[in-house]
Amino acid sequence: MAYVAVLANVNGNLPALTAALERIEKLKEEGYTIEKYYILGNLVGLFPYPTEVIKVLESLMEEKKVSLIRGEFDQVIAESDPHGEGLDYIERLSYPNFIKRALQYSWERLGHEGREFVRDVPVYLVDRVGKNDIFGVYGSPFDPFGGVVLPDQPTSYYNSIMRAVKDYEILFVASPRYPVNAMTRYGRIVCPGSIGYSPDKGHRPTFALVATDTLHVRFFEVDYDKGIVEDRIRREGLPEELLKILYRGRV
């Protein structure tokens, strides 16, 4: 049986992304045929490895293994004027100061080429998995960046979301950061969870494998050394709030 791997919310967290990709390679060794990766944003954002994450993604793209879409923080980077004066526009955004500082750091570290890479990443994913048409978006079909698909809701709630993309058999979203596998009358909604930015202290990084013929979904957890990321945050002089996000999923 063939599968696709679905990941989301990397947020510039290289050690977490590396751990997830290593787990996927081990699954291949165990007999899983994994044909492609989908990464649903945020590619960059809060944590201090934006250029390193982009290099890993570029390598996967060279092997024609991955499709990407933008997340909320990727959109902030993409909206910067490539011919403008710099990153002052981030100060005008309605984010807490620690998020602004993290985004400014990413903007600077990415440089012109990295920012151009993010600008080239599409907002929506439209593809085919086996005989099934899929649609992917970071937030929700109604709002690609600000929208949220909540976990643990009644079927009627998921029906109302899937109705907007009912021509597709499956909808991939990233916004809850919690794993979601909801079957509706129109199709299936899947959130793979979160790789780089766990939703709370009790959740480890999570990704999904989706069978290309049956669309059966399995979630896998991974571990990584958060101390490496903590050291980098401190060394780069980034806000202390990012440590709380790293360990607790919230400030």
C-alpha positions in Angstrom: 0.0 0.0 0.0 1.2 3.5 -0.9 1.0 6.5 1.4 1.7 10.3 1.4 3.1 12.0 4.5 1.4 15.1 5.7 3.2 17.6 8.0 2.4 21.1 9.2 3.5 23.9 11.5 7.3 23.5 11.1 7.7 27.2 12.2 11.5 27.3 11.5 12.1 24.4 14.0 14.9 22.5 12.2 15.5 19.8 14.9 11.8 18.9 15.0 11.6 18.8 11.2 14.7 16.6 11.0 13.3 14.2 13.6 10.0 13.9 11.6 11.9 13.2 8.3 14.1 10.7 10.0 11.0 8.9 11.4 9.5 8.8 7.9 12.7 7.2 6.6 12.5 4.6 9.3 8.9 3.9 8.3 10.1 3.3 4.7 12.6 0.8 6.0 9.8 -0.9 7.8 7.9 -1.4 4.6 5.8 1.7 4.1 5.8 3.0 0.6 5.7 6.8 1.0 5.4 8.5 -2.3 5.3 12.2 -1.4 5.3 14.7 1.4 2.9 17.6 1.8 3.9 20.4 4.2 1.1 22.8 5.0 2.9 25.8 6.5 4.0 27.5 8.6 7.4 26.7 7.0 9.1 29.5 8.9 7.9 31.7 11.8 8.8 31.5 15.5 11.9 29.5 15.8 15.5 30.4 14.8 16.3 28.1 11.9 14.5 29.7 8.9 17.3 29.3 6.4 18.2 25.8 7.5 14.5 24.7 7.1 14.3 26.3 3.6 17.5 24.4 2.6 15.9 21.1 3.7 12.7 21.9 1.7 14.7 22.8 -1.4 16.5 19.5 -1.2 13.2 17.6 -1.0 11.8 19.7 -3.9 14.8 18.8 -6.1 13.9 15.2 -5.6 10.3 16.0 -6.5 9.1 14.6 -3.2 7.3 17.5 -1.6 4.5 20.1 -2.2 4.3 23.1 0.1 1.7 25.7 1.0 2.1 28.9 2.9 1.0 29.4 6.5 0.1 32.5 8.4 3.7 33.5 9.2 4.9 32.6 5.8 2.3 35.0 4.4 3.8 37.8 6.6 7.2 37.2 5.0 5.7 36.8 1.5 3.9 40.2 1.8 7.1 42.2 2.3 8.0 44.4 -0.6 11.0 42.9 -2.4 11.9 46.4 -3.6 11.0 48.1 -0.3 13.2 49.5 2.4 13.1 46.5 4.8 11.2 44.9 7.6 9.6 47.9 9.4 6.1 46.8 8.1 6.2 44.0 10.7 6.0 46.5 13.5 2.6 47.6 12.2 1.1 44.1 12.4 -1.3 43.2 15.3 0.9 40.5 16.8 2.4 40.4 20.3 5.9 41.9 20.4 7.6 38.6 20.8 6.0 37.3 17.6 7.0 40.4 15.7 10.6 40.0 16.9 10.7 36.4 15.8 9.3 37.3 12.4 11.8 40.1 12.0 14.6 37.6 12.9 13.3 35.2 10.2 12.9 38.0 7.6 16.6 39.1 8.2 18.0 35.6 8.3 16.2 34.5 5.1 17.7 37.2 3.0 16.4 38.1 -0.4 16.7 34.6 -1.8 14.9 33.0 1.2 12.1 35.5 1.0 11.7 34.9 -2.7 11.4 31.2 -2.0 8.6 31.9 0.5 6.9 34.2 -2.1 6.9 31.3 -4.6 5.1 28.9 -2.2 1.4 28.7 -3.2 -1.5 29.5 -0.8 -3.6 26.4 -1.7 -2.8 22.8 -2.5 -4.7 21.0 -5.2 -3.4 17.6 -6.1 -4.5 14.0 -6.6 -3.7 11.1 -4.2 -4.4 7.8 -6.0 -7.8 8.3 -7.5 -8.8 11.0 -5.0 -8.7 14.7 -5.4 -7.3 16.7 -2.5 -7.4 20.3 -1.4 -5.1 21.8 1.2 -4.9 25.1 3.0 -3.3 26.4 6.2 -6.3 27.9 8.0 -9.6 26.9 6.5 -11.3 27.1 3.1 -13.1 30.2 4.2 -10.0 32.0 5.4 -6.6 30.6 4.3 -4.5 32.3 7.0 -6.8 33.5 9.8 -9.3 30.7 9.7 -9.3 27.8 12.2 -10.7 24.3 12.0 -11.4 23.2 15.6 -10.6 19.7 16.9 -13.2 17.5 18.7 -16.3 19.0 17.1 -19.6 17.3 16.1 -20.0 15.9 12.6 -22.3 18.8 11.6 -19.4 21.3 12.2 -17.1 19.4 9.9 -19.9 19.0 7.3 -20.2 22.7 7.1 -16.5 23.1 6.4 -16.1 20.3 3.9 -19.2 21.5 2.0 -17.1 24.4 0.7 -14.7 22.0 -1.0 -17.1 19.1 -1.6 -15.6 18.4 -5.1 -12.6 17.0 -3.3 -12.4 13.7 -1.4 -10.1 15.1 1.3 -9.2 18.5 2.9 -5.8 19.0 4.5 -5.6 21.8 7.1 -2.9 22.9 9.6 -4.8 25.4 11.7 -5.8 23.4 14.8 -2.2 22.1 15.5 -4.0 19.1 17.0 -4.5 15.9 15.0 -7.9 15.7 13.3 -9.4 12.9 11.2 -13.0 13.7 10.6 -15.2 11.9 8.1 -18.1 14.0 6.7 -20.9 13.4 4.3 -18.8 15.2 1.6 -15.3 13.8 2.3 -12.6 13.6 5.0 -10.9 16.5 6.9 -7.4 15.8 8.2 -5.0 17.9 10.2 -1.7 16.1 10.7 -1.0 17.9 14.0 2.1 20.0 14.5 5.8 19.4 13.9 7.6 22.5 15.2 5.0 24.2 17.4 3.1 21.7 19.6 -0.3 22.9 20.8 0.4 22.2 24.4 2.8 20.6 26.9 1.2 17.2 26.5 1.6 16.8 22.7 4.7 15.7 20.9 5.3 16.6 17.3 2.9 14.7 15.1 2.5 14.0 11.4 0.1 11.8 9.4 0.4 9.1 6.8 -2.6 8.9 4.4 -3.1 5.8 2.3 -3.4 6.7 -1.4 -6.2 4.3 -2.2 -8.4 4.1 1.0 -7.5 7.5 2.5 -7.0 5.7 5.8 -5.1 8.0 8.2 -2.5 7.1 10.8 -0.8 9.6 13.1 2.8 9.3 14.2 4.6 11.0 17.1 8.3 11.9 17.2 10.8 13.1 19.8 13.6 15.6 19.5 15.9 17.5 21.8 14.2 20.8 22.6 17.3 21.9 24.5 19.1 22.4 21.2 16.4 24.9 20.2 16.4 26.6 23.6 20.2 27.1 23.3 19.8 28.7 19.9 17.0 31.0 21.1 19.1 32.2 23.9 22.2 32.5 21.8 20.4 34.6 19.2 18.9 36.9 21.9 15.3 36.0 20.9 12.4 36.7 23.3 11.9 34.5 26.4 8.3 33.9 25.4 9.5 31.6 22.6 10.9 29.2 25.3 7.4 29.0 26.8 6.0 28.3 23.3 8.7 25.6 22.8 8.0 23.7 26.0 4.3 24.5 26.7 2.8 25.5 23.4 1.6 28.8 24.8 2.8 31.9 26.7 
